[in-house]
C-alpha cells in the first residue's frame, strides 16, 4: 500500500486524544485499582510510577517514532527497519498481532461486564452499600456463561462497527467526544468518595503511604506489566498508531502528555475507589470485582445516585472502546495491508477471531 493513500489522524489534538483514548480505559478504572488493592496499595503505585517514567515512556516514544517512519503496520515496520537479510525481525511484529488478539479475548469480556452494569445501574439492581449484596450481583453476572458471551459479542459488534469507519472518522471522532467527559465524571466521583464518613483517611493512606516491606519482586513485575499495558506498548499498538501520526506531530511531547494524563486518570480512579472501600467495609484485595462493588456503593450514597451511576458505567463502557479500537487496529492494519483485505473484511475477520478466542 502506498503510504500516501493511508488514512491518518487529521489534527494534532486528534492525535493526542486518540492516543490517550488507547491508554485510558478499563486499565485505569478496573485494572489499576484491582492490582493496587491486591498488591499492598502504595507500594505498587510507587513502582508503577517509576516503571512508567523510566521504562514505559521511552519505549512509547520509540515505538511511535518507528511507526511514523515506516508508515506501515507492525509487521511491515520491522521488515523495513531490520538489517538486510535478517528476516526474523518481522517475528516481533507477528507477536504484536498475536498479543492484540489474546488481550482482546479477555479485555472484551471485561468490557462486556461494564456494558451489562449500565443496565443494572439503570434498573436499580446494584444500588446497594452492602458488600455481600454487591458481590452476589457481580458473581451472578460473571458465572453465567451465556450472559457473559452475549455481552462480549455486543462489545465486539460496537467496536467493530467503529473500526470499519477508519482512523479519522472512527477512532479519532470517538476519542474527541469520550475523553473529556470521562475526566469530568471521575472528578465528581472523587469529590463524593472523599466526603464519605470514615473513608478518606484510611483510603488515601492505603493509596499513598507505601509499606516498603510489601514491595517484592512479584510486585515490581506486576507494576512493570501494568505500565506496559496502560501505555499500550509492546503489543504493536503504538507502532500502528504512530504510522498515522502527522509529520509535524512532536512525538516526545505527545507521548509525555499522554503518559501524564494516563497517570492522572489512574490516580483519580484510585482516589475515587479506595476511600469508598474503607468507608463501606469492602476488601481492598477483592481483585477484578473491586470496581463493580465499590462504585455502586459510592453512587448509592448520594442524591441522584442511579442517574450518576448509570452515566458512570456508560462512560466507562465508552472509555473501553478507545483501548479496544487501538488493539483491533493492529490486526486490521496487518490484514488489510499485508493480505490485501478490504478494511471492512479485515475488521469482520478480526472480530470473528476474537469472538472465537473469547469463548473459553
XYZ file of C-alpha atoms in Angstrom:
360
model
C 0.000 0.000 0.000
C 1.234 3.478 -0.879
C 1.859 5.343 2.419
C 0.291 8.495 0.970
C -3.005 6.661 0.435
C -3.314 5.518 4.039
C -5.840 7.078 6.386
C -4.460 9.090 9.286
C -5.255 11.453 12.124
C -6.407 14.873 10.939
C -5.129 17.206 13.686
C -2.589 17.491 16.487
C -5.405 17.499 19.046
C -6.977 14.464 17.396
C -3.669 12.594 17.620
C -3.408 13.410 21.335
C -6.962 12.320 22.147
C -6.829 9.145 20.044
C -3.537 8.101 21.648
C -4.881 8.987 25.070
C -8.029 7.017 24.269
C -5.840 3.971 23.658
C -4.142 4.373 27.040
C -7.131 5.472 29.123
C -9.871 2.924 29.667
C -10.594 -0.139 31.762
C -6.899 -0.361 32.590
C -7.280 2.800 34.659
C -10.712 2.268 36.138
C -10.715 -1.527 36.539
C -7.195 -2.986 36.314
C -5.189 -0.344 38.196
C -7.404 -0.327 41.337
C -7.723 -4.117 41.418
C -3.955 -4.706 41.100
C -3.190 -1.932 43.594
C -5.599 -3.445 46.101
C -4.172 -6.949 45.629
C -0.539 -5.806 45.936
C -0.490 -3.693 49.067
C -1.572 -0.301 47.789
C 1.005 2.494 47.705
C 3.994 0.177 47.216
C 2.720 -0.957 43.829
C 1.765 2.622 42.947
C 5.309 3.829 43.651
C 6.919 1.149 41.476
C 4.278 1.698 38.783
C 5.124 5.420 38.657
C 8.844 4.670 38.327
C 8.230 1.980 35.690
C 6.070 4.364 33.673
C 8.601 7.190 33.791
C 11.812 5.215 33.325
C 10.679 2.382 31.041
C 7.192 2.954 29.663
C 7.608 6.489 28.334
C 10.896 5.868 26.451
C 9.513 2.690 24.853
C 6.323 4.526 23.868
C 8.326 7.291 22.160
C 10.496 4.776 20.282
C 7.552 2.673 19.095
C 5.644 5.731 17.884
C 8.665 7.101 16.032
C 9.272 3.726 14.348
C 5.642 3.600 13.240
C 5.689 7.105 11.782
C 8.974 6.485 9.978
C 7.686 3.261 8.379
C 4.122 4.450 7.669
C 3.021 0.827 7.850
C 1.562 -1.895 10.039
C 3.567 -3.523 12.849
C 4.956 -6.393 10.760
C 5.984 -4.245 7.790
C 7.573 -1.723 10.175
C 10.019 -4.357 11.415
C 10.579 -5.504 7.833
C 11.738 -2.000 6.969
C 13.970 -1.364 9.990
C 15.626 -4.804 10.018
C 19.244 -5.082 8.828
C 19.497 -6.553 5.348
C 18.805 -10.285 5.263
C 17.581 -10.537 8.871
C 14.010 -11.555 8.083
C 13.313 -12.794 11.593
C 12.784 -9.213 12.861
C 9.253 -9.425 11.479
C 8.522 -12.088 14.118
C 8.297 -9.214 16.626
C 5.515 -7.715 14.509
C 3.701 -11.052 14.400
C 3.989 -11.211 18.195
C 2.130 -7.893 18.311
C -0.561 -9.381 16.063
C -0.948 -12.374 18.407
C -0.776 -10.238 21.567
C -3.581 -7.979 20.327
C -5.850 -10.975 19.677
C -5.117 -12.639 23.039
C -5.534 -9.423 25.035
C -8.810 -8.679 23.287
C -10.090 -12.170 24.098
C -10.277 -11.232 27.802
C -10.471 -7.415 27.598
C -13.657 -7.503 25.532
C -15.139 -9.843 28.143
C -14.430 -7.355 30.940
C -15.865 -4.569 28.782
C -18.957 -6.756 28.462
C -19.340 -6.713 32.246
C -19.291 -2.914 32.128
C -21.915 -2.826 29.381
C -24.110 -5.109 31.487
C -23.665 -2.832 34.505
C -25.059 0.123 32.548
C -28.437 -1.622 32.506
C -28.071 -2.965 36.041
C -27.442 0.583 37.255
C -30.389 1.959 35.304
C -32.724 -0.657 36.796
C -31.504 -0.043 40.357
C -30.440 -3.678 40.687
C -26.969 -2.794 42.012
C -27.976 0.150 44.231
C -26.520 -1.176 47.485
C -23.782 -0.403 50.003
C -23.811 -3.978 51.347
C -20.585 -5.809 50.336
C -22.348 -9.190 50.268
C -25.179 -7.971 48.044
C -22.743 -6.215 45.698
C -20.565 -9.318 45.491
C -23.578 -11.517 44.782
C -24.716 -9.254 41.918
C -21.277 -9.348 40.308
C -20.918 -13.099 40.857
C -24.263 -13.789 39.199
C -23.136 -11.939 36.083
C -19.691 -13.472 35.616
C -20.789 -17.012 36.483
C -23.396 -17.045 33.701
C -21.588 -18.118 30.502
C -24.460 -17.233 28.164
C -24.790 -13.708 29.540
C -21.038 -13.161 29.551
C -20.667 -14.249 25.923
C -23.640 -12.191 24.738
C -22.263 -9.019 26.325
C -18.806 -9.726 24.906
C -20.290 -10.050 21.432
C -22.167 -6.767 21.908
C -18.838 -5.083 22.701
C -17.220 -6.611 19.619
C -20.154 -5.522 17.463
C -19.962 -1.907 18.670
C -16.197 -1.586 18.324
C -16.143 -3.485 15.040
C -18.652 -1.020 13.573
C -16.434 1.917 14.588
C -13.193 0.392 13.312
C -14.799 -0.123 9.881
C -15.146 3.650 9.564
C -11.373 4.072 9.557
C -8.868 6.130 11.520
C -10.119 9.698 11.201
C -13.892 9.080 11.034
C -13.863 6.198 13.520
C -11.040 6.178 16.080
C -10.337 9.929 16.182
C -14.007 11.003 16.133
C -14.938 8.744 19.071
C -11.918 9.827 21.138
C -12.753 13.528 20.720
C -16.135 13.017 22.382
C -15.150 10.484 25.007
C -12.036 11.570 26.883
C -13.183 14.976 28.241
C -16.449 13.530 29.609
C -14.638 10.751 31.444
C -12.303 13.198 33.197
C -15.235 15.313 34.406
C -17.208 12.394 35.807
C -14.160 10.943 37.569
C -13.630 14.280 39.312
C -17.247 14.237 40.538
C -16.771 10.698 41.816
C -13.556 11.651 43.646
C -15.248 14.529 45.444
C -18.065 12.276 46.619
C -15.754 9.449 47.678
C -13.516 11.787 49.713
C -16.528 13.097 51.639
C -17.737 9.646 52.757
C -17.611 9.329 56.560
C -14.510 7.497 57.771
C -13.197 6.610 54.326
C -10.920 9.399 53.137
C -8.124 8.958 55.715
C -7.666 5.176 55.520
C -8.254 5.142 51.760
C -5.672 7.805 50.973
C -3.190 6.236 53.392
C -3.570 2.888 51.649
C -3.059 4.522 48.251
C -0.247 6.975 49.013
C 1.672 5.750 52.085
C 3.886 2.841 50.933
C 4.894 -0.093 53.078
C 8.303 -0.845 51.552
C 8.284 -4.351 53.018
C 5.474 -5.202 50.599
C 7.500 -4.263 47.512
C 8.514 -7.751 46.429
C 9.912 -8.923 43.066
C 6.390 -10.046 42.157
C 5.051 -6.547 42.859
C 7.794 -4.996 40.697
C 6.966 -7.344 37.813
C 3.239 -6.613 38.205
C 3.859 -2.859 38.180
C 6.070 -3.101 35.096
C 3.450 -5.165 33.277
C 0.786 -2.637 34.266
C 2.899 0.209 32.858
C 3.220 -1.602 29.518
C -0.480 -2.463 29.479
C -1.575 1.064 30.383
C 0.562 2.799 27.748
C -0.365 0.240 25.064
C 3.263 -0.661 24.384
C 4.860 -3.975 23.479
C 1.779 -5.081 21.559
C 2.040 -3.263 18.224
C -0.447 -0.539 19.139
C 1.877 2.457 19.283
C 3.702 1.211 16.181
C 0.387 1.199 14.332
C -0.897 4.495 15.732
C 2.480 6.101 15.067
C 2.077 5.245 11.387
C -0.988 7.528 11.313
C 0.743 10.461 13.066
C 1.155 13.723 11.185
C 4.665 14.693 10.127
C 4.542 17.863 12.230
C 3.494 15.995 15.404
C 6.004 16.349 18.261
C 6.131 12.707 19.369
C 8.094 13.088 22.655
C 5.793 15.918 23.769
C 2.657 13.998 22.776
C 3.833 10.814 24.490
C 4.653 12.750 27.665
C 1.213 14.396 27.708
C -0.474 11.029 27.184
C 1.629 9.457 29.946
C 0.817 12.254 32.423
C -2.893 12.204 31.558
C -2.971 8.435 31.852
C -1.319 8.567 35.282
C -3.785 11.252 36.326
C -6.784 9.117 35.387
C -5.333 6.120 37.258
C -4.785 8.245 40.362
C -8.276 9.723 40.093
C -9.694 6.205 39.879
C -7.722 5.202 42.970
C -8.899 8.277 44.871
C -12.476 7.572 43.829
C -12.388 3.913 44.850
C -10.206 3.323 47.912
C -11.897 5.793 50.305
C -15.156 4.043 49.424
C -13.553 0.633 50.009
C -12.769 1.563 53.615
C -15.931 3.609 54.207
C -18.226 0.711 53.298
C -16.092 -2.147 54.599
C -15.096 -3.706 51.278
C -11.944 -5.784 50.926
C -9.125 -3.914 49.079
C -7.764 -7.219 47.734
C -11.100 -8.203 46.175
C -9.431 -8.247 42.750
C -11.395 -7.920 39.492
C -14.699 -7.391 41.308
C -13.474 -4.368 43.310
C -14.689 -1.620 40.964
C -18.003 -3.342 40.301
C -18.760 -3.397 44.033
C -17.394 -0.072 45.274
C -18.596 2.295 42.532
C -22.297 1.399 43.005
C -21.876 1.883 46.759
C -20.480 5.399 46.262
C -23.302 6.482 43.984
C -25.999 4.794 46.063
C -24.992 7.010 48.984
C -25.526 10.287 47.102
C -28.604 12.120 45.758
C -29.471 11.154 42.197
C -27.205 8.143 42.566
C -28.899 5.967 39.951
C -28.525 8.651 37.286
C -24.855 9.278 38.083
C -24.121 5.551 38.393
C -25.688 4.825 35.014
C -23.769 7.692 33.446
C -20.512 6.476 35.003
C -20.818 2.929 33.680
C -21.956 4.272 30.310
C -18.864 6.458 30.054
C -16.664 3.622 31.312
C -18.133 1.414 28.604
C -17.321 4.088 26.049
C -13.858 4.515 27.583
C -13.165 0.845 26.970
C -13.833 1.481 23.291
C -10.661 3.567 22.858
C -8.337 0.817 24.037
C -10.259 -1.851 22.130
C -10.067 0.173 18.922
C -6.302 0.530 19.255
C -5.856 -3.236 19.651
C -8.250 -4.000 16.821
C -6.365 -1.590 14.569
C -3.134 -3.586 14.998
C -4.773 -6.671 13.475
C -6.939 -4.834 10.936
C -3.949 -2.894 9.574
C -1.955 -6.111 9.117
C -4.802 -7.975 7.417
C -5.608 -5.073 5.086
C -2.044 -4.059 4.182
C -0.204 -7.391 4.092
C -3.026 -9.636 2.897
C -4.937 -7.143 0.759
C -8.278 -7.482 2.540
C -10.679 -4.543 2.245
C -10.938 -2.707 5.568
C -14.482 -3.957 6.232
C -13.491 -7.592 5.577
C -10.367 -7.179 7.733
C -12.481 -5.781 10.597
C -15.040 -8.594 10.370
C -12.278 -11.218 10.272
C -10.623 -9.688 13.341
C -13.895 -9.606 15.300
C -14.589 -13.228 14.362
C -11.136 -14.391 15.554
C -11.548 -12.578 18.876
C -15.061 -13.936 19.364
C -13.741 -17.488 18.932
C -10.755 -16.918 21.225
C -13.000 -15.328 23.834
C -15.324 -18.313 24.220
C -13.070 -20.353 26.573
